[in-house]
């Protein structure tokens, strides 16, 4: 059974203090690993898709990396507007189109 | 494009009542998903459709839940009868088969009293 575990559950950072969020996964045949951002009262918003180990994607202060067992979302010099819940999801080879989500990491960045 | 549109935004009902949630996916998308989000269980996939056909409904909690997609631009999720444990945020999402990137609606906050 496909499974996703995210850590930590919550993270508090000072503005400018870089850190990383972890997503560990178990899946039979990875078709894609996805990162989403969710703000309170809104639906998740797509950030990145990673397809194979070694792949990296960047967007502003965010950088996502992928190994065969886990993915990291690195946040460099965060700002208060980066505060949100970050969700990781996987799609396995036996589940075309079906994403399994982790519980998320809630990030708070204080000015 | 306006994105995925869900209605209503909030729904408060009493136990035993029928609840219908509605979704309009992004035009041209061939997949539609219904998810439920709670603090305890996070985002759970309830059911998804491909080209209006239900593909996997294994996440539907029980027979009280049903979903339909009569055409490419409309889907409903119905709960009958509703129970307090159904209280959650229900999200609809759509995607293209080619990249599997989900676009979510704003959700329906359901409270069953």
PDB file of C-alpha atoms in Angstrom:
ATOM      1  CA  UNK A   1       0.000   0.000   0.000  1.00  0.00           C
ATOM      2  CA  UNK A   2       1.288   3.432  -0.975  1.00  0.00           C
ATOM      3  CA  UNK A   3       2.186   5.532   2.049  1.00  0.00           C
ATOM      4  CA  UNK A   4       3.492   9.051   2.742  1.00  0.00           C
ATOM      5  CA  UNK A   5       4.872  10.343   6.060  1.00  0.00           C
ATOM      6  CA  UNK A   6       5.837  13.968   6.571  1.00  0.00           C
ATOM      7  CA  UNK A   7       7.976  15.480   9.317  1.00  0.00           C
ATOM      8  CA  UNK A   8       7.962  17.550  11.349  1.00  0.00           C
ATOM      9  CA  UNK A   9       4.232  18.117  11.899  1.00  0.00           C
ATOM     10  CA  UNK A  10       4.900  21.771  12.698  1.00  0.00           C
ATOM     11  CA  UNK A  11       7.877  24.058  12.263  1.00  0.00           C
ATOM     12  CA  UNK A  12       8.476  27.575  13.542  1.00  0.00           C
ATOM     13  CA  UNK A  13      11.233  29.638  11.967  1.00  0.00           C
ATOM     14  CA  UNK A  14      12.475  33.160  12.277  1.00  0.00           C
ATOM     15  CA  UNK A  15      12.493  35.170   9.080  1.00  0.00           C
ATOM     16  CA  UNK A  16      15.703  34.321   7.217  1.00  0.00           C
ATOM     17  CA  UNK A  17      16.273  31.046   9.073  1.00  0.00           C
ATOM     18  CA  UNK A  18      16.619  28.300   6.440  1.00  0.00           C
ATOM     19  CA  UNK A  19      15.342  24.760   7.053  1.00  0.00           C
ATOM     20  CA  UNK A  20      14.029  21.612   5.379  1.00  0.00           C
ATOM     21  CA  UNK A  21      10.794  19.620   5.430  1.00  0.00           C
ATOM     22  CA  UNK A  22      10.877  15.858   4.976  1.00  0.00           C
ATOM     23  CA  UNK A  23       8.585  13.514   3.052  1.00  0.00           C
ATOM     24  CA  UNK A  24       9.228   9.775   3.341  1.00  0.00           C
ATOM     25  CA  UNK A  25       7.309   7.532   0.979  1.00  0.00           C
ATOM     26  CA  UNK A  26       6.596   3.917   0.146  1.00  0.00           C
ATOM     27  CA  UNK A  27       5.175   3.270  -3.287  1.00  0.00           C
ATOM     28  CA  UNK A  28       5.246   0.528  -5.891  1.00  0.00           C
ATOM     29  CA  UNK A  29       6.646   2.189  -8.954  1.00  0.00           C
ATOM     30  CA  UNK A  30       6.798   5.950  -8.482  1.00  0.00           C
ATOM     31  CA  UNK A  31       5.023   7.832 -11.240  1.00  0.00           C
ATOM     32  CA  UNK A  32       5.505  11.177  -9.527  1.00  0.00           C
ATOM     33  CA  UNK A  33       6.026  12.931  -6.190  1.00  0.00           C
ATOM     34  CA  UNK A  34       4.171  16.185  -5.704  1.00  0.00           C
ATOM     35  CA  UNK A  35       4.526  19.134  -3.332  1.00  0.00           C
ATOM     36  CA  UNK A  36       1.573  21.405  -2.585  1.00  0.00           C
ATOM     37  CA  UNK A  37       1.104  24.497  -0.472  1.00  0.00           C
ATOM     38  CA  UNK A  38      -2.148  25.043   1.436  1.00  0.00           C
ATOM     39  CA  UNK A  39      -3.174  28.347   3.016  1.00  0.00           C
ATOM     40  CA  UNK A  40      -5.918  28.434   5.679  1.00  0.00           C
ATOM     41  CA  UNK A  41      -9.396  28.207   4.175  1.00  0.00           C
ATOM     42  CA  UNK A  42      -8.117  27.362   0.702  1.00  0.00           C
ATOM     43  CA  UNK A  43      -7.463  24.309  -1.408  1.00  0.00           C
ATOM     44  CA  UNK A  44      -3.929  22.971  -1.915  1.00  0.00           C
ATOM     45  CA  UNK A  45      -1.912  24.778  -4.581  1.00  0.00           C
ATOM     46  CA  UNK A  46       0.564  22.920  -6.766  1.00  0.00           C
ATOM     47  CA  UNK A  47       4.273  23.663  -6.304  1.00  0.00           C
ATOM     48  CA  UNK A  48       6.423  20.899  -7.863  1.00  0.00           C
ATOM     49  CA  UNK A  49       6.421  17.466  -9.480  1.00  0.00           C
ATOM     50  CA  UNK A  50       9.493  15.210  -9.211  1.00  0.00           C
ATOM     51  CA  UNK A  51       9.714  12.017 -11.240  1.00  0.00           C
ATOM     52  CA  UNK A  52      13.021  10.299 -10.521  1.00  0.00           C
ATOM     53  CA  UNK A  53      15.743  10.096  -7.875  1.00  0.00           C
ATOM     54  CA  UNK A  54      18.277  12.887  -8.177  1.00  0.00           C
ATOM     55  CA  UNK A  55      15.818  15.338  -9.678  1.00  0.00           C
ATOM     56  CA  UNK A  56      15.596  18.854  -8.235  1.00  0.00           C
ATOM     57  CA  UNK A  57      13.122  21.696  -8.817  1.00  0.00           C
ATOM     58  CA  UNK A  58      13.304  25.309  -7.626  1.00  0.00           C
ATOM     59  CA  UNK A  59      10.838  28.141  -7.252  1.00  0.00           C
ATOM     60  CA  UNK A  60      11.822  31.366  -5.517  1.00  0.00           C
ATOM     61  CA  UNK A  61      12.927  30.383  -1.978  1.00  0.00           C
ATOM     62  CA  UNK A  62      11.811  26.762  -2.330  1.00  0.00           C
ATOM     63  CA  UNK A  63      13.819  23.819  -3.636  1.00  0.00           C
ATOM     64  CA  UNK A  64      12.522  20.248  -3.807  1.00  0.00           C
ATOM     65  CA  UNK A  65      14.786  17.200  -4.055  1.00  0.00           C
ATOM     66  CA  UNK A  66      14.073  13.494  -4.459  1.00  0.00           C
ATOM     67  CA  UNK A  67      15.759  10.230  -3.494  1.00  0.00           C
ATOM     68  CA  UNK A  68      14.433   6.685  -3.801  1.00  0.00           C
ATOM     69  CA  UNK A  69      12.882   6.849  -0.323  1.00  0.00           C
ATOM     70  CA  UNK A  70      12.264  10.491   0.491  1.00  0.00           C
ATOM     71  CA  UNK A  71      11.902  14.039  -0.697  1.00  0.00           C
ATOM     72  CA  UNK A  72      12.986  17.268   0.924  1.00  0.00           C
ATOM     73  CA  UNK A  73      11.539  20.727   0.560  1.00  0.00           C
ATOM     74  CA  UNK A  74      14.302  23.186   1.368  1.00  0.00           C
ATOM     75  CA  UNK A  75      13.278  26.712   2.328  1.00  0.00           C
ATOM     76  CA  UNK A  76      16.028  29.296   2.021  1.00  0.00           C
ATOM     77  CA  UNK A  77      15.781  32.585   3.921  1.00  0.00           C
ATOM     78  CA  UNK A  78      12.012  32.260   4.462  1.00  0.00           C
ATOM     79  CA  UNK A  79       9.668  35.200   4.741  1.00  0.00           C
ATOM     80  CA  UNK A  80       6.426  35.467   6.749  1.00  0.00           C
ATOM     81  CA  UNK A  81       4.442  34.981   3.522  1.00  0.00           C
ATOM     82  CA  UNK A  82       5.908  31.461   3.260  1.00  0.00           C
ATOM     83  CA  UNK A  83       3.815  30.488   6.294  1.00  0.00           C
ATOM     84  CA  UNK A  84       1.440  27.703   5.186  1.00  0.00           C
ATOM     85  CA  UNK A  85       0.913  23.959   5.352  1.00  0.00           C
ATOM     86  CA  UNK A  86       3.093  22.043   2.892  1.00  0.00           C
ATOM     87  CA  UNK A  87       1.715  18.751   1.619  1.00  0.00           C
ATOM     88  CA  UNK A  88       3.569  15.926  -0.100  1.00  0.00           C
ATOM     89  CA  UNK A  89       1.801  13.350  -2.304  1.00  0.00           C
ATOM     90  CA  UNK A  90       2.784  10.345  -4.412  1.00  0.00           C
ATOM     91  CA  UNK A  91       1.295   8.615  -7.404  1.00  0.00           C
ATOM     92  CA  UNK A  92       2.225   4.958  -7.838  1.00  0.00           C
ATOM     93  CA  UNK A  93       2.371   2.918 -11.015  1.00  0.00           C
ATOM     94  CA  UNK A  94      -0.755   0.979 -10.108  1.00  0.00           C
ATOM     95  CA  UNK A  95      -2.812   4.113  -9.536  1.00  0.00           C
ATOM     96  CA  UNK A  96      -2.933   6.252 -12.631  1.00  0.00           C
ATOM     97  CA  UNK A  97      -4.045   9.718 -11.647  1.00  0.00           C
ATOM     98  CA  UNK A  98      -4.550   8.863  -7.965  1.00  0.00           C
ATOM     99  CA  UNK A  99      -2.507  10.884  -5.431  1.00  0.00           C
ATOM    100  CA  UNK A 100      -1.930   9.751  -1.838  1.00  0.00           C
ATOM    101  CA  UNK A 101      -1.186  12.670   0.491  1.00  0.00           C
ATOM    102  CA  UNK A 102       0.840  12.948   3.678  1.00  0.00           C
ATOM    103  CA  UNK A 103      -0.487  14.748   6.768  1.00  0.00           C
ATOM    104  CA  UNK A 104       1.481  17.889   5.965  1.00  0.00           C
ATOM    105  CA  UNK A 105       3.933  20.177   7.747  1.00  0.00           C
ATOM    106  CA  UNK A 106       2.601  23.475   9.068  1.00  0.00           C
ATOM    107  CA  UNK A 107       5.252  26.158   8.729  1.00  0.00           C
ATOM    108  CA  UNK A 108       5.150  29.420  10.630  1.00  0.00           C
ATOM    109  CA  UNK A 109       7.716  32.111   9.802  1.00  0.00           C
ATOM    110  CA  UNK A 110       7.956  34.942  12.304  1.00  0.00           C
ATOM    111  CA  UNK A 111       9.224  38.393  11.323  1.00  0.00           C
TER     112      UNK A 111
ATOM    113  CA  UNK B   1     -10.033  29.792 -16.778  1.00  0.00           C
ATOM    114  CA  UNK B   2     -11.850  30.277 -13.462  1.00  0.00           C
ATOM    115  CA  UNK B   3     -10.348  27.147 -11.942  1.00  0.00           C
ATOM    116  CA  UNK B   4     -12.250  24.406 -10.146  1.00  0.00           C
ATOM    117  CA  UNK B   5     -15.508  25.771  -8.759  1.00  0.00           C
ATOM    118  CA  UNK B   6     -17.216  24.228  -5.747  1.00  0.00           C
ATOM    119  CA  UNK B   7     -20.518  25.047  -4.114  1.00  0.00           C
ATOM    120  CA  UNK B   8     -21.673  25.705  -1.532  1.00  0.00           C
ATOM    121  CA  UNK B   9     -18.691  27.209   0.280  1.00  0.00           C
ATOM    122  CA  UNK B  10     -20.199  26.356   3.668  1.00  0.00           C
ATOM    123  CA  UNK B  11     -22.978  23.950   4.592  1.00  0.00           C
ATOM    124  CA  UNK B  12     -24.520  23.505   8.020  1.00  0.00           C
ATOM    125  CA  UNK B  13     -27.122  20.783   8.374  1.00  0.00           C
ATOM    126  CA  UNK B  14     -28.715  18.538  10.938  1.00  0.00           C
ATOM    127  CA  UNK B  15     -28.025  14.870  11.387  1.00  0.00           C
ATOM    128  CA  UNK B  16     -30.152  12.764   9.072  1.00  0.00           C
ATOM    129  CA  UNK B  17     -30.496  15.382   6.347  1.00  0.00           C
ATOM    130  CA  UNK B  18     -29.343  14.922   2.772  1.00  0.00           C
ATOM    131  CA  UNK B  19     -26.336  16.971   1.674  1.00  0.00           C
ATOM    132  CA  UNK B  20     -25.268  17.596  -1.926  1.00  0.00           C
ATOM    133  CA  UNK B  21     -21.916  19.112  -2.806  1.00  0.00           C
ATOM    134  CA  UNK B  22     -21.225  20.365  -6.302  1.00  0.00           C
ATOM    135  CA  UNK B  23     -18.151  20.740  -8.468  1.00  0.00           C
ATOM    136  CA  UNK B  24     -17.303  22.196 -11.866  1.00  0.00           C
ATOM    137  CA  UNK B  25     -13.848  21.048 -13.032  1.00  0.00           C
ATOM    138  CA  UNK B  26     -11.474  22.969 -15.262  1.00  0.00           C
ATOM    139  CA  UNK B  27     -12.566  22.738 -18.880  1.00  0.00           C
ATOM    140  CA  UNK B  28     -10.617  20.085 -20.774  1.00  0.00           C
ATOM    141  CA  UNK B  29      -9.481  18.139 -17.730  1.00  0.00           C
ATOM    142  CA  UNK B  30     -10.254  14.428 -17.953  1.00  0.00           C
ATOM    143  CA  UNK B  31      -9.825  13.449 -14.293  1.00  0.00           C
ATOM    144  CA  UNK B  32     -11.999  14.566 -11.377  1.00  0.00           C
ATOM    145  CA  UNK B  33     -11.333  13.771  -7.722  1.00  0.00           C
ATOM    146  CA  UNK B  34     -13.267  14.148  -4.481  1.00  0.00           C
ATOM    147  CA  UNK B  35     -11.148  14.457  -1.327  1.00  0.00           C
ATOM    148  CA  UNK B  36     -12.107  14.923   2.317  1.00  0.00           C
ATOM    149  CA  UNK B  37      -9.844  16.750   4.783  1.00  0.00           C
ATOM    150  CA  UNK B  38      -9.919  16.500   8.572  1.00  0.00           C
ATOM    151  CA  UNK B  39      -7.379  17.314  11.249  1.00  0.00           C
ATOM    152  CA  UNK B  40      -7.151  13.679  12.296  1.00  0.00           C
ATOM    153  CA  UNK B  41      -6.904  11.974   8.896  1.00  0.00           C
ATOM    154  CA  UNK B  42      -5.593  14.693   6.597  1.00  0.00           C
ATOM    155  CA  UNK B  43      -6.557  14.578   2.910  1.00  0.00           C
ATOM    156  CA  UNK B  44      -8.335  11.346   2.002  1.00  0.00           C
ATOM    157  CA  UNK B  45      -9.307  10.385  -1.522  1.00  0.00           C
ATOM    158  CA  UNK B  46     -12.977   9.399  -1.670  1.00  0.00           C
ATOM    159  CA  UNK B  47     -13.527   8.702  -5.354  1.00  0.00           C
ATOM    160  CA  UNK B  48     -12.201   9.695  -8.756  1.00  0.00           C
ATOM    161  CA  UNK B  49     -13.492   9.747 -12.302  1.00  0.00           C
ATOM    162  CA  UNK B  50     -11.793   9.502 -15.682  1.00  0.00           C
ATOM    163  CA  UNK B  51     -13.776  10.843 -18.632  1.00  0.00           C
ATOM    164  CA  UNK B  52     -16.911  10.892 -16.429  1.00  0.00           C
ATOM    165  CA  UNK B  53     -16.561   7.208 -15.462  1.00  0.00           C
ATOM    166  CA  UNK B  54     -15.915   6.283 -11.791  1.00  0.00           C
ATOM    167  CA  UNK B  55     -12.537   4.521 -11.598  1.00  0.00           C
ATOM    168  CA  UNK B  56     -11.931   3.971  -7.900  1.00  0.00           C
ATOM    169  CA  UNK B  57     -14.484   4.497  -5.133  1.00  0.00           C
ATOM    170  CA  UNK B  58     -12.658   2.473  -2.484  1.00  0.00           C
ATOM    171  CA  UNK B  59     -12.277   5.579  -0.336  1.00  0.00           C
ATOM    172  CA  UNK B  60     -16.010   6.197  -0.023  1.00  0.00           C
ATOM    173  CA  UNK B  61     -16.704   5.613   3.693  1.00  0.00           C
ATOM    174  CA  UNK B  62     -19.990   3.756   3.338  1.00  0.00           C
ATOM    175  CA  UNK B  63     -23.182   3.487   1.336  1.00  0.00           C
ATOM    176  CA  UNK B  64     -24.390   6.820   2.661  1.00  0.00           C
ATOM    177  CA  UNK B  65     -21.938   8.456   0.258  1.00  0.00           C
ATOM    178  CA  UNK B  66     -22.500   8.564  -3.490  1.00  0.00           C
ATOM    179  CA  UNK B  67     -20.939  10.533  -6.344  1.00  0.00           C
ATOM    180  CA  UNK B  68     -21.963  11.165  -9.910  1.00  0.00           C
ATOM    181  CA  UNK B  69     -20.475  12.837 -12.948  1.00  0.00           C
ATOM    182  CA  UNK B  70     -23.252  13.199 -15.539  1.00  0.00           C
ATOM    183  CA  UNK B  71     -21.040  15.197 -17.918  1.00  0.00           C
ATOM    184  CA  UNK B  72     -17.527  16.583 -18.275  1.00  0.00           C
ATOM    185  CA  UNK B  73     -18.372  19.861 -16.571  1.00  0.00           C
ATOM    186  CA  UNK B  74     -20.271  18.786 -13.470  1.00  0.00           C
ATOM    187  CA  UNK B  75     -20.023  16.387 -10.543  1.00  0.00           C
ATOM    188  CA  UNK B  76     -21.903  15.902  -7.272  1.00  0.00           C
ATOM    189  CA  UNK B  77     -21.083  14.229  -3.984  1.00  0.00           C
ATOM    190  CA  UNK B  78     -24.145  13.272  -1.958  1.00  0.00           C
ATOM    191  CA  UNK B  79     -24.394  12.188   1.668  1.00  0.00           C
ATOM    192  CA  UNK B  80     -27.696  10.659   2.744  1.00  0.00           C
ATOM    193  CA  UNK B  81     -28.323  10.525   5.643  1.00  0.00           C
ATOM    194  CA  UNK B  82     -25.629  12.804   7.042  1.00  0.00           C
ATOM    195  CA  UNK B  83     -23.981  12.180  10.434  1.00  0.00           C
ATOM    196  CA  UNK B  84     -21.867  14.425  12.702  1.00  0.00           C
ATOM    197  CA  UNK B  85     -18.736  12.397  11.857  1.00  0.00           C
ATOM    198  CA  UNK B  86     -19.110  13.530   8.240  1.00  0.00           C
ATOM    199  CA  UNK B  87     -18.140  17.055   9.286  1.00  0.00           C
ATOM    200  CA  UNK B  88     -15.034  17.985   7.295  1.00  0.00           C
ATOM    201  CA  UNK B  89     -13.823  20.061   4.369  1.00  0.00           C
ATOM    202  CA  UNK B  90     -14.623  18.394   1.053  1.00  0.00           C
ATOM    203  CA  UNK B  91     -12.407  19.263  -1.899  1.00  0.00           C
ATOM    204  CA  UNK B  92     -12.928  18.667  -5.566  1.00  0.00           C
ATOM    205  CA  UNK B  93      -9.904  18.610  -7.873  1.00  0.00           C
ATOM    206  CA  UNK B  94      -9.313  18.044 -11.567  1.00  0.00           C
ATOM    207  CA  UNK B  95      -6.307  17.178 -13.710  1.00  0.00           C
ATOM    208  CA  UNK B  96      -5.058  16.130 -17.100  1.00  0.00           C
ATOM    209  CA  UNK B  97      -3.957  12.518 -17.465  1.00  0.00           C
ATOM    210  CA  UNK B  98      -0.738  13.668 -19.093  1.00  0.00           C
ATOM    211  CA  UNK B  99       0.789  15.342 -16.021  1.00  0.00           C
ATOM    212  CA  UNK B 100      -1.438  14.334 -13.076  1.00  0.00           C
ATOM    213  CA  UNK B 101      -1.069  17.791 -11.533  1.00  0.00           C
ATOM    214  CA  UNK B 102      -4.176  18.370  -9.436  1.00  0.00           C
ATOM    215  CA  UNK B 103      -5.977  21.705  -9.368  1.00  0.00           C
ATOM    216  CA  UNK B 104      -8.138  22.034  -6.277  1.00  0.00           C
ATOM    217  CA  UNK B 105     -11.272  24.020  -5.641  1.00  0.00           C
ATOM    218  CA  UNK B 106     -11.726  26.146  -2.527  1.00  0.00           C
ATOM    219  CA  UNK B 107     -13.599  23.377  -0.752  1.00  0.00           C
ATOM    220  CA  UNK B 108     -16.935  22.996   1.015  1.00  0.00           C
ATOM    221  CA  UNK B 109     -16.850  23.248   4.807  1.00  0.00           C
ATOM    222  CA  UNK B 110     -19.528  20.810   5.995  1.00  0.00           C
ATOM    223  CA  UNK B 111     -20.854  20.862   9.554  1.00  0.00           C
ATOM    224  CA  UNK B 112     -23.399  18.223  10.580  1.00  0.00           C
ATOM    225  CA  UNK B 113     -25.019  19.032  13.906  1.00  0.00           C
TER     226      UNK B 113
END
